[in-house]
């Protein structure tokens, strides 16, 4: 029952993902959440995020930002990292994920999603048929509605960590 919220993989940061291995496995595009995935909530892209997007370009991997935030937050971030974006995405609806794949020219079999929340990011990616990677939130200070969701996420992750490995 909870498995629809389980990511395919889990790692500490977006910057620590082995993108070379993903590329070798057929990944042609990565969809990223922004806040607490690529930067602190509301912050500009840190240096390691700028380097990450440069690295993706050298690997030939397209990228797109997918955020439930409004355009005034998402557009400047996307411009700073040099990738397209979808604001007010309505995650976990699959429409935003599908639009991001269309923008990148990829499909579910060649696209990976990276985000920090189970109930929006991972759940939506799974519904769209994407390989999903859950990262730890960059900053533990979050808006109250997210803090409340984090308590529920801890329950799901408790069972995720104890599931039989395939």
Coordinates of N, CA, C and O in Angstrom, one line a residue:
X1 N 0.8 -1.2 0.0 CA 0.0 0.0 0.0 C 0.9 1.3 0.0 O 0.6 2.2 -0.8
X2 N 1.9 1.3 0.8 CA 2.8 2.5 0.9 C 3.7 2.5 -0.2 O 4.3 3.6 -0.5
X3 N 3.9 1.4 -1.0 CA 4.9 1.4 -2.0 C 4.8 2.4 -3.1 O 5.7 2.8 -3.8
X4 N 3.6 2.9 -3.3 CA 3.4 4.0 -4.3 C 4.1 5.3 -3.9 O 4.3 6.1 -4.8
X5 N 4.5 5.4 -2.7 CA 5.3 6.5 -2.2 C 6.8 6.3 -2.1 O 7.5 7.2 -1.8
X6 N 7.2 5.0 -2.4 CA 8.6 4.7 -2.3 C 9.4 5.2 -3.5 O 9.0 4.9 -4.6
X7 N 10.5 5.8 -3.2 CA 11.4 6.2 -4.3 C 12.1 4.9 -4.8 O 12.2 3.9 -4.1
X8 N 12.6 5.0 -6.1 CA 13.5 3.9 -6.6 C 14.8 3.9 -5.9 O 15.5 2.9 -5.8
X9 N 15.3 5.1 -5.5 CA 16.6 5.3 -4.9 C 16.5 6.4 -3.9 O 15.7 7.3 -4.0
X10 N 17.5 6.4 -3.0 CA 17.5 7.5 -2.0 C 19.0 7.9 -1.8 O 19.9 7.0 -1.7
X11 N 19.3 9.2 -1.7 CA 20.6 9.6 -1.5 C 20.6 10.9 -0.7 O 19.6 11.5 -0.6
X12 N 21.8 11.3 -0.3 CA 21.9 12.5 0.6 C 21.6 13.8 -0.2 O 20.8 14.6 0.3
X13 N 22.2 14.0 -1.3 CA 22.0 15.3 -2.1 C 21.9 15.0 -3.6 O 22.3 14.0 -4.1
X14 N 21.4 16.0 -4.2 CA 21.3 16.0 -5.7 C 22.7 16.0 -6.3 O 22.9 15.5 -7.4
X15 N 23.6 16.6 -5.6 CA 25.0 16.8 -6.1 C 25.8 15.5 -6.0 O 26.7 15.3 -6.7
X16 N 25.3 14.5 -5.2 CA 26.0 13.3 -5.0 C 25.5 12.1 -5.8 O 26.0 11.0 -5.7
X17 N 24.6 12.4 -6.7 CA 24.0 11.3 -7.6 C 25.0 11.0 -8.7 O 25.7 11.9 -9.2
X18 N 25.2 9.7 -9.0 CA 26.1 9.3 -10.1 C 25.4 9.5 -11.4 O 24.8 8.5 -12.0
X19 N 25.5 10.7 -12.0 CA 24.8 11.0 -13.2 C 25.5 10.2 -14.4 O 24.9 9.9 -15.4
X20 N 26.8 9.9 -14.3 CA 27.5 9.2 -15.3 C 26.8 7.8 -15.5 O 26.6 7.3 -16.6
X21 N 26.6 7.1 -14.4 CA 25.9 5.8 -14.4 C 24.5 5.9 -15.0 O 24.1 5.1 -15.7
X22 N 23.8 7.0 -14.6 CA 22.4 7.2 -15.1 C 22.5 7.3 -16.6 O 21.7 6.7 -17.4
X23 N 23.4 8.1 -17.1 CA 23.6 8.3 -18.6 C 23.9 7.0 -19.3 O 23.4 6.7 -20.3
X24 N 24.8 6.3 -18.7 CA 25.2 5.0 -19.3 C 24.0 4.0 -19.3 O 24.0 3.2 -20.2
X25 N 23.1 4.2 -18.4 CA 21.9 3.3 -18.4 C 20.8 3.8 -19.2 O 19.7 3.3 -19.2
X26 N 21.0 4.9 -20.0 CA 20.0 5.4 -20.9 C 19.3 6.6 -20.5 O 18.3 7.1 -21.2
X27 N 19.6 7.2 -19.4 CA 19.0 8.5 -18.9 C 19.4 9.6 -19.9 O 20.6 9.9 -20.1
X28 N 18.3 10.3 -20.4 CA 18.6 11.4 -21.3 C 18.0 12.7 -20.8 O 18.3 13.8 -21.3
X29 N 17.3 12.6 -19.6 CA 16.7 13.8 -19.0 C 16.5 13.6 -17.5 O 16.1 12.5 -17.1
X30 N 16.7 14.7 -16.8 CA 16.4 14.7 -15.4 C 15.5 15.9 -15.0 O 15.7 17.0 -15.4
X31 N 14.4 15.6 -14.4 CA 13.5 16.6 -13.9 C 13.8 16.8 -12.4 O 13.9 15.9 -11.6
X32 N 14.0 18.1 -12.0 CA 14.3 18.4 -10.6 C 13.3 19.3 -10.0 O 12.7 20.2 -10.6
X33 N 13.0 19.0 -8.7 CA 12.3 19.9 -7.9 C 13.4 21.0 -7.5 O 14.5 20.8 -7.8
X34 N 13.0 22.1 -7.0 CA 13.9 23.2 -6.7 C 14.2 23.3 -5.2 O 15.3 23.0 -4.7
X35 N 13.2 23.8 -4.4 CA 13.4 24.1 -3.0 C 13.7 22.8 -2.2 O 13.0 21.9 -2.2
X36 N 14.8 22.9 -1.5 CA 15.3 21.9 -0.6 C 15.8 20.7 -1.4 O 16.2 19.6 -0.8
X37 N 15.9 20.8 -2.7 CA 16.5 19.8 -3.5 C 17.7 20.3 -4.2 O 18.8 19.7 -4.2
X38 N 17.6 21.5 -4.7 CA 18.8 22.2 -5.4 C 19.3 23.4 -4.6 O 20.3 23.9 -4.9
X39 N 18.5 23.9 -3.7 CA 18.8 25.1 -2.9 C 18.0 25.2 -1.7 O 17.0 24.4 -1.6
X40 N 18.4 26.0 -0.8 CA 17.5 26.2 0.4 C 16.2 26.9 -0.1 O 16.1 27.5 -1.2
X41 N 15.1 26.7 0.7 CA 13.8 27.2 0.3 C 13.9 28.7 0.0 O 14.3 29.5 0.8
X42 N 13.5 29.1 -1.3 CA 13.5 30.5 -1.7 C 14.9 31.1 -2.0 O 14.9 32.2 -2.5
X43 N 15.9 30.3 -1.9 CA 17.3 30.8 -2.2 C 17.7 30.7 -3.6 O 17.1 29.9 -4.4
X44 N 18.8 31.4 -4.0 CA 19.3 31.2 -5.3 C 20.1 29.9 -5.4 O 20.4 29.3 -4.4
X45 N 20.4 29.5 -6.7 CA 21.2 28.3 -6.8 C 22.6 28.4 -6.2 O 23.3 29.4 -6.6
X46 N 23.0 27.5 -5.3 CA 24.4 27.6 -4.8 C 25.4 27.1 -5.9 O 25.0 26.6 -6.9
X47 N 26.6 27.4 -5.6 CA 27.7 27.0 -6.6 C 27.6 25.6 -7.0 O 27.8 25.3 -8.2
X48 N 27.4 24.6 -6.1 CA 27.4 23.2 -6.5 C 26.2 22.9 -7.4 O 26.3 22.0 -8.2
X49 N 25.1 23.6 -7.3 CA 24.0 23.4 -8.2 C 24.4 23.9 -9.6 O 24.1 23.3 -10.6
X50 N 25.0 25.1 -9.7 CA 25.5 25.6 -11.0 C 26.4 24.6 -11.7 O 26.3 24.3 -12.9
X51 N 27.4 24.0 -10.9 CA 28.3 23.0 -11.4 C 27.6 21.8 -11.8 O 27.9 21.2 -12.8
X52 N 26.5 21.4 -11.1 CA 25.8 20.2 -11.5 C 25.1 20.3 -12.8 O 25.2 19.5 -13.7
X53 N 24.5 21.5 -13.1 CA 23.9 21.7 -14.4 C 24.9 21.7 -15.5 O 24.6 21.3 -16.7
X54 N 26.1 22.3 -15.3 CA 27.2 22.3 -16.3 C 27.6 20.8 -16.6 O 27.8 20.4 -17.7
X55 N 27.7 20.0 -15.5 CA 28.1 18.6 -15.6 C 27.1 17.9 -16.4 O 27.4 17.1 -17.3
X56 N 25.8 18.1 -16.2 CA 24.7 17.4 -16.9 C 24.8 17.7 -18.4 O 24.7 16.9 -19.3
X57 N 25.1 19.0 -18.7 CA 25.3 19.4 -20.1 C 26.5 18.6 -20.8 O 26.3 18.2 -21.9
X58 N 27.6 18.5 -20.1 CA 28.7 17.8 -20.6 C 28.4 16.3 -20.9 O 29.0 15.7 -21.8
X59 N 27.5 15.7 -20.1 CA 27.0 14.4 -20.2 C 26.0 14.2 -21.3 O 25.6 13.1 -21.7
X60 N 25.5 15.3 -21.8 CA 24.4 15.2 -22.8 C 23.0 14.9 -22.2 O 22.1 14.4 -22.9
X61 N 22.9 15.2 -20.9 CA 21.6 15.0 -20.2 C 20.8 16.3 -20.2 O 21.3 17.3 -19.6
X62 N 19.6 16.3 -20.7 CA 18.8 17.5 -20.6 C 18.2 17.6 -19.2 O 18.2 16.6 -18.4
X63 N 17.8 18.8 -18.8 CA 17.2 19.0 -17.4 C 16.0 19.9 -17.5 O 16.0 20.8 -18.5
X64 N 15.1 19.8 -16.6 CA 14.0 20.7 -16.5 C 13.6 20.8 -15.0 O 13.7 19.8 -14.3
X65 N 13.2 22.0 -14.6 CA 12.8 22.2 -13.3 C 11.2 22.1 -13.2 O 10.5 22.6 -14.1
X66 N 10.8 21.4 -12.2 CA 9.3 21.2 -12.0 C 9.0 21.6 -10.6 O 9.4 21.0 -9.6
X67 N 8.2 22.7 -10.4 CA 8.0 23.2 -9.1 C 6.5 23.6 -8.9 O 5.9 24.1 -9.9
X68 N 6.0 23.4 -7.7 CA 4.7 23.9 -7.4 C 4.7 25.4 -7.1 O 3.7 26.0 -6.9
X69 N 5.9 26.0 -7.0 CA 6.0 27.4 -6.7 C 5.5 28.2 -7.9 O 5.4 27.7 -9.1
X70 N 5.3 29.5 -7.7 CA 4.9 30.4 -8.8 C 6.1 30.9 -9.6 O 7.2 30.8 -9.2
X71 N 5.8 31.4 -10.8 CA 6.8 31.8 -11.7 C 7.9 32.8 -11.2 O 9.0 32.7 -11.5
X72 N 7.5 33.8 -10.3 CA 8.5 34.7 -9.8 C 9.6 34.0 -9.0 O 10.7 34.5 -8.9
X73 N 9.3 32.8 -8.5 CA 10.4 32.0 -7.8 C 11.1 31.2 -8.8 O 12.4 31.0 -8.8
X74 N 10.4 30.5 -9.7 CA 11.0 29.5 -10.5 C 11.8 30.1 -11.7 O 12.9 29.6 -12.0
X75 N 11.2 31.1 -12.4 CA 11.9 31.6 -13.6 C 13.3 32.1 -13.3 O 14.2 31.7 -14.1
X76 N 13.6 32.9 -12.3 CA 15.0 33.3 -12.1 C 15.9 32.2 -11.8 O 17.1 32.2 -12.2
X77 N 15.4 31.2 -11.1 CA 16.3 30.0 -10.7 C 16.6 29.3 -12.0 O 17.8 28.9 -12.2
X78 N 15.6 29.1 -12.8 CA 15.8 28.4 -14.1 C 16.8 29.1 -15.0 O 17.6 28.5 -15.7
X79 N 16.6 30.4 -15.1 CA 17.5 31.2 -15.9 C 19.0 31.1 -15.4 O 19.9 31.1 -16.2
X80 N 19.1 31.1 -14.0 CA 20.5 31.0 -13.5 C 21.2 29.7 -13.8 O 22.4 29.7 -14.0
X81 N 20.4 28.6 -13.8 CA 21.0 27.3 -14.1 C 20.9 27.0 -15.6 O 21.5 26.0 -16.1
X82 N 20.2 27.7 -16.4 CA 20.1 27.6 -17.8 C 19.3 26.4 -18.3 O 19.7 25.8 -19.3
X83 N 18.1 26.2 -17.7 CA 17.3 25.1 -18.1 C 15.8 25.6 -18.2 O 15.5 26.6 -17.5
X84 N 15.0 24.9 -18.9 CA 13.5 25.2 -18.9 C 12.9 24.9 -17.6 O 13.5 24.1 -16.8
X85 N 11.7 25.4 -17.4 CA 11.0 25.1 -16.2 C 9.5 25.0 -16.4 O 8.9 25.5 -17.4
X86 N 8.8 24.5 -15.4 CA 7.4 24.5 -15.3 C 7.1 24.9 -13.9 O 7.4 24.2 -12.9
X87 N 6.4 26.1 -13.7 CA 6.0 26.6 -12.5 C 4.5 26.2 -12.2 O 3.8 25.8 -13.2
X88 N 4.1 26.3 -11.0 CA 2.7 25.9 -10.6 C 2.3 24.5 -11.2 O 1.3 24.4 -11.9
X89 N 3.2 23.6 -11.0 CA 3.1 22.3 -11.7 C 2.0 21.4 -11.2 O 1.6 20.5 -11.9
X90 N 1.5 21.7 -10.0 CA 0.4 20.8 -9.5 C 0.8 19.4 -9.1 O 0.0 18.5 -9.2
X91 N 2.1 19.3 -8.7 CA 2.5 17.9 -8.3 C 1.7 17.5 -7.1 O 1.4 18.4 -6.3
X92 N 1.2 16.3 -7.0 CA 1.7 15.1 -7.7 C 0.9 14.8 -9.0 O 1.1 13.7 -9.5
X93 N 0.2 15.7 -9.6 CA -0.4 15.4 -10.9 C 0.6 15.1 -12.0 O 1.7 15.7 -12.0
X94 N 0.3 14.1 -12.8 CA 1.3 13.7 -13.8 C 1.5 14.7 -15.0 O 2.5 14.6 -15.7
X95 N 0.6 15.7 -15.1 CA 0.6 16.6 -16.2 C 2.0 17.4 -16.3 O 2.5 17.5 -17.3
X96 N 2.4 17.8 -15.1 CA 3.7 18.6 -15.1 C 4.9 17.7 -15.5 O 5.8 18.2 -16.3
X97 N 4.9 16.5 -15.1 CA 6.0 15.6 -15.4 C 6.0 15.3 -16.9 O 7.0 15.3 -17.5
X98 N 4.8 15.1 -17.4 CA 4.6 14.8 -18.9 C 5.1 16.0 -19.7 O 5.7 15.9 -20.7
X99 N 4.7 17.2 -19.2 CA 5.1 18.4 -19.9 C 6.6 18.6 -19.9 O 7.2 19.0 -20.9
X100 N 7.2 18.3 -18.7 CA 8.7 18.4 -18.6 C 9.4 17.4 -19.6 O 10.4 17.8 -20.3
X101 N 8.9 16.2 -19.7 CA 9.4 15.3 -20.7 C 9.3 15.8 -22.1 O 10.2 15.6 -22.9
X102 N 8.1 16.3 -22.4 CA 7.9 16.9 -23.7 C 8.9 18.0 -24.0 O 9.5 18.0 -25.1
X103 N 9.1 18.9 -23.1 CA 10.1 20.0 -23.3 C 11.5 19.4 -23.5 O 12.2 20.0 -24.3
X104 N 11.9 18.4 -22.8 CA 13.2 17.8 -22.9 C 13.3 16.8 -24.1 O 14.5 16.5 -24.5
X105 N 12.2 16.4 -24.7 CA 12.3 15.4 -25.7 C 12.6 14.0 -25.2 O 13.2 13.2 -26.0
X106 N 12.1 13.7 -24.0 CA 12.4 12.4 -23.4 C 11.1 11.7 -23.2 O 10.0 12.3 -23.4
X107 N 11.2 10.5 -22.7 CA 10.0 9.7 -22.3 C 10.3 9.1 -20.9 O 11.3 9.3 -20.3
X108 N 9.3 8.4 -20.4 CA 9.4 7.9 -19.0 C 10.6 6.9 -18.9 O 11.2 6.9 -17.8
X109 N 10.9 6.2 -19.9 CA 12.0 5.3 -19.9 C 13.4 5.9 -19.9 O 14.4 5.2 -19.5
X110 N 13.5 7.2 -20.3 CA 14.8 7.8 -20.3 C 14.9 9.0 -19.4 O 15.8 9.8 -19.6
X111 N 13.9 9.1 -18.5 CA 13.9 10.3 -17.6 C 13.9 9.9 -16.1 O 13.3 8.9 -15.8
X112 N 14.6 10.7 -15.4 CA 14.7 10.5 -13.9 C 14.2 11.7 -13.2 O 14.4 12.8 -13.7
X113 N 13.6 11.5 -12.1 CA 13.1 12.6 -11.3 C 13.9 12.7 -10.0 O 14.1 11.6 -9.3
X114 N 14.3 13.9 -9.5 CA 15.0 14.1 -8.3 C 14.2 15.1 -7.5 O 14.0 16.3 -7.9
X115 N 13.8 14.8 -6.2 CA 13.1 15.7 -5.3 C 13.3 15.3 -3.9 O 13.8 14.2 -3.6
X116 N 12.8 16.1 -3.0 CA 12.9 15.9 -1.6 C 11.7 15.5 -0.8 O 11.7 15.3 0.4
X117 N 10.5 15.5 -1.5 CA 9.3 15.1 -0.8 C 8.6 13.9 -1.4 O 8.5 13.7 -2.6
X118 N 8.1 13.1 -0.5 CA 7.5 11.8 -0.9 C 6.1 12.1 -1.5 O 5.8 11.5 -2.6
X119 N 5.3 12.9 -0.9 CA 3.9 12.9 -1.2 C 3.6 13.8 -2.4 O 2.5 13.8 -3.0
X120 N 4.5 14.6 -2.8 CA 4.4 15.4 -4.1 C 5.3 14.9 -5.1 O 4.9 14.4 -6.2
X121 N 6.6 15.0 -4.8 CA 7.7 14.7 -5.8 C 7.7 13.2 -6.2 O 7.5 12.9 -7.4
X122 N 7.9 12.4 -5.3 CA 8.1 10.9 -5.6 C 6.8 10.3 -6.0 O 6.7 9.6 -7.0
X123 N 5.7 10.6 -5.3 CA 4.4 10.0 -5.7 C 4.0 10.4 -7.1 O 3.6 9.6 -7.9
X124 N 4.2 11.7 -7.5 CA 3.9 12.1 -8.8 C 4.8 11.5 -9.9 O 4.3 11.1 -10.9
X125 N 6.1 11.4 -9.5 CA 7.0 10.7 -10.5 C 6.6 9.3 -10.7 O 6.6 8.8 -11.8
X126 N 6.3 8.6 -9.6 CA 5.9 7.2 -9.8 C 4.6 7.1 -10.6 O 4.5 6.2 -11.5
X127 N 3.7 8.0 -10.4 CA 2.4 7.9 -11.2 C 2.7 8.2 -12.7 O 2.0 7.7 -13.5
X128 N 3.8 9.0 -12.9 CA 4.1 9.3 -14.3 C 5.0 8.2 -14.9 O 5.4 8.3 -16.1
X129 N 5.4 7.2 -14.1 CA 6.2 6.1 -14.6 C 7.7 6.3 -14.6 O 8.4 5.7 -15.3
X130 N 8.1 7.3 -13.8 CA 9.5 7.7 -13.8 C 10.3 7.0 -12.7 O 9.8 6.7 -11.7
X131 N 11.6 6.9 -13.0 CA 12.5 6.5 -11.9 C 12.7 7.7 -11.0 O 13.0 8.8 -11.5
X132 N 12.5 7.5 -9.7 CA 12.6 8.6 -8.8 C 13.7 8.4 -7.8 O 13.9 7.4 -7.3
X133 N 14.4 9.6 -7.5 CA 15.4 9.6 -6.5 C 15.0 10.6 -5.4 O 14.8 11.8 -5.7
X134 N 14.9 10.2 -4.2 CA 14.6 11.0 -3.1 C 15.9 11.5 -2.4 O 16.8 10.7 -2.1
X135 N 16.0 12.8 -2.3 CA 17.2 13.4 -1.6 C 16.7 13.9 -0.2 O 15.6 14.3 0.0
X136 N 17.7 14.0 0.7 CA 17.4 14.6 2.0 C 17.2 16.1 1.8 O 17.9 16.8 0.9
X137 N 16.3 16.8 2.5 CA 16.1 18.2 2.4 C 17.4 18.9 2.8 O 18.1 18.6 3.7
X138 N 17.7 20.0 2.0 CA 18.9 20.7 2.3 C 18.9 21.5 3.6 O 19.8 21.5 4.4
X139 N 17.7 22.1 3.9 CA 17.6 22.9 5.1 C 16.4 22.3 5.9 O 15.3 22.2 5.4
X140 N 16.6 22.0 7.2 CA 15.6 21.5 8.0 C 14.5 22.5 8.4 O 13.4 22.2 8.8
X141 N 14.8 23.8 8.2 CA 13.8 24.9 8.5 C 12.8 25.0 7.3 O 13.3 25.4 6.2
X142 N 11.6 24.6 7.5 CA 10.6 24.6 6.4 C 9.3 25.2 6.9 O 9.0 25.4 8.1
X143 N 8.4 25.5 5.9 CA 7.1 26.0 6.2 C 6.3 25.0 7.0 O 6.5 23.8 6.8
X144 N 5.4 25.4 7.8 CA 4.7 24.5 8.7 C 3.9 23.4 8.0 O 4.0 22.2 8.5
X145 N 3.4 23.6 6.8 CA 2.6 22.6 6.1 C 3.6 21.5 5.7 O 3.2 20.3 5.6
X146 N 4.8 21.8 5.4 CA 5.8 20.8 5.0 C 6.3 20.1 6.2 O 6.5 18.9 6.1
X147 N 6.5 20.8 7.3 CA 7.0 20.2 8.5 C 6.0 19.1 8.9 O 6.4 18.0 9.3
X148 N 4.7 19.4 8.8 CA 3.7 18.4 9.2 C 3.7 17.2 8.2 O 3.6 16.0 8.7
X149 N 4.0 17.4 6.9 CA 4.1 16.3 6.0 C 5.3 15.4 6.3 O 5.3 14.2 6.1
X150 N 6.4 16.1 6.8 CA 7.6 15.3 7.1 C 7.4 14.3 8.2 O 8.0 13.2 8.1
X151 N 6.5 14.5 9.1 CA 6.2 13.5 10.1 C 5.6 12.3 9.5 O 5.9 11.1 9.8
X152 N 4.7 12.5 8.5 CA 4.1 11.4 7.8 C 5.1 10.7 6.9 O 5.1 9.4 6.8
X153 N 6.0 11.5 6.3 CA 7.0 10.9 5.5 C 7.9 9.9 6.3 O 8.4 8.9 5.8
X154 N 8.2 10.3 7.6 CA 9.0 9.4 8.4 C 8.4 8.1 8.6 O 9.1 7.1 8.6
X155 N 7.1 8.0 8.7 CA 6.4 6.7 8.8 C 6.6 5.9 7.6 O 6.9 4.7 7.6
X156 N 6.4 6.5 6.4 CA 6.5 5.8 5.1 C 8.0 5.4 5.0 O 8.2 4.2 4.6
X157 N 8.9 6.2 5.3 CA 10.3 5.9 5.1 C 10.8 4.8 6.1 O 11.7 4.0 5.8
X158 N 10.1 4.7 7.3 CA 10.4 3.6 8.2 C 10.1 2.3 7.5 O 10.9 1.3 7.6
X159 N 9.0 2.2 6.8 CA 8.6 0.9 6.2 C 9.4 0.7 4.9 O 9.8 -0.4 4.5
X160 N 9.8 1.8 4.2 CA 10.6 1.7 3.0 C 11.9 1.1 3.3 O 12.4 0.2 2.6
X161 N 12.6 1.5 4.4 CA 13.9 1.0 4.8 C 13.8 -0.5 5.2 O 14.8 -1.2 5.2
X162 N 12.7 -0.9 5.6 CA 12.5 -2.3 6.1 C 11.9 -3.3 5.1 O 11.7 -4.4 5.4
X163 N 11.6 -2.8 3.9 CA 11.0 -3.6 2.9 C 12.0 -4.7 2.4 O 13.2 -4.4 2.5
X164 N 11.5 -5.8 1.9 CA 12.4 -6.8 1.4 C 13.1 -6.2 0.1 O 12.5 -5.6 -0.7
X165 N 14.4 -6.3 0.1 CA 15.2 -5.8 -1.0 C 15.0 -6.7 -2.2 O 15.0 -7.9 -2.1
X166 N 14.9 -6.1 -3.4 CA 14.7 -6.9 -4.6 C 15.9 -7.2 -5.3 O 16.9 -6.6 -5.3

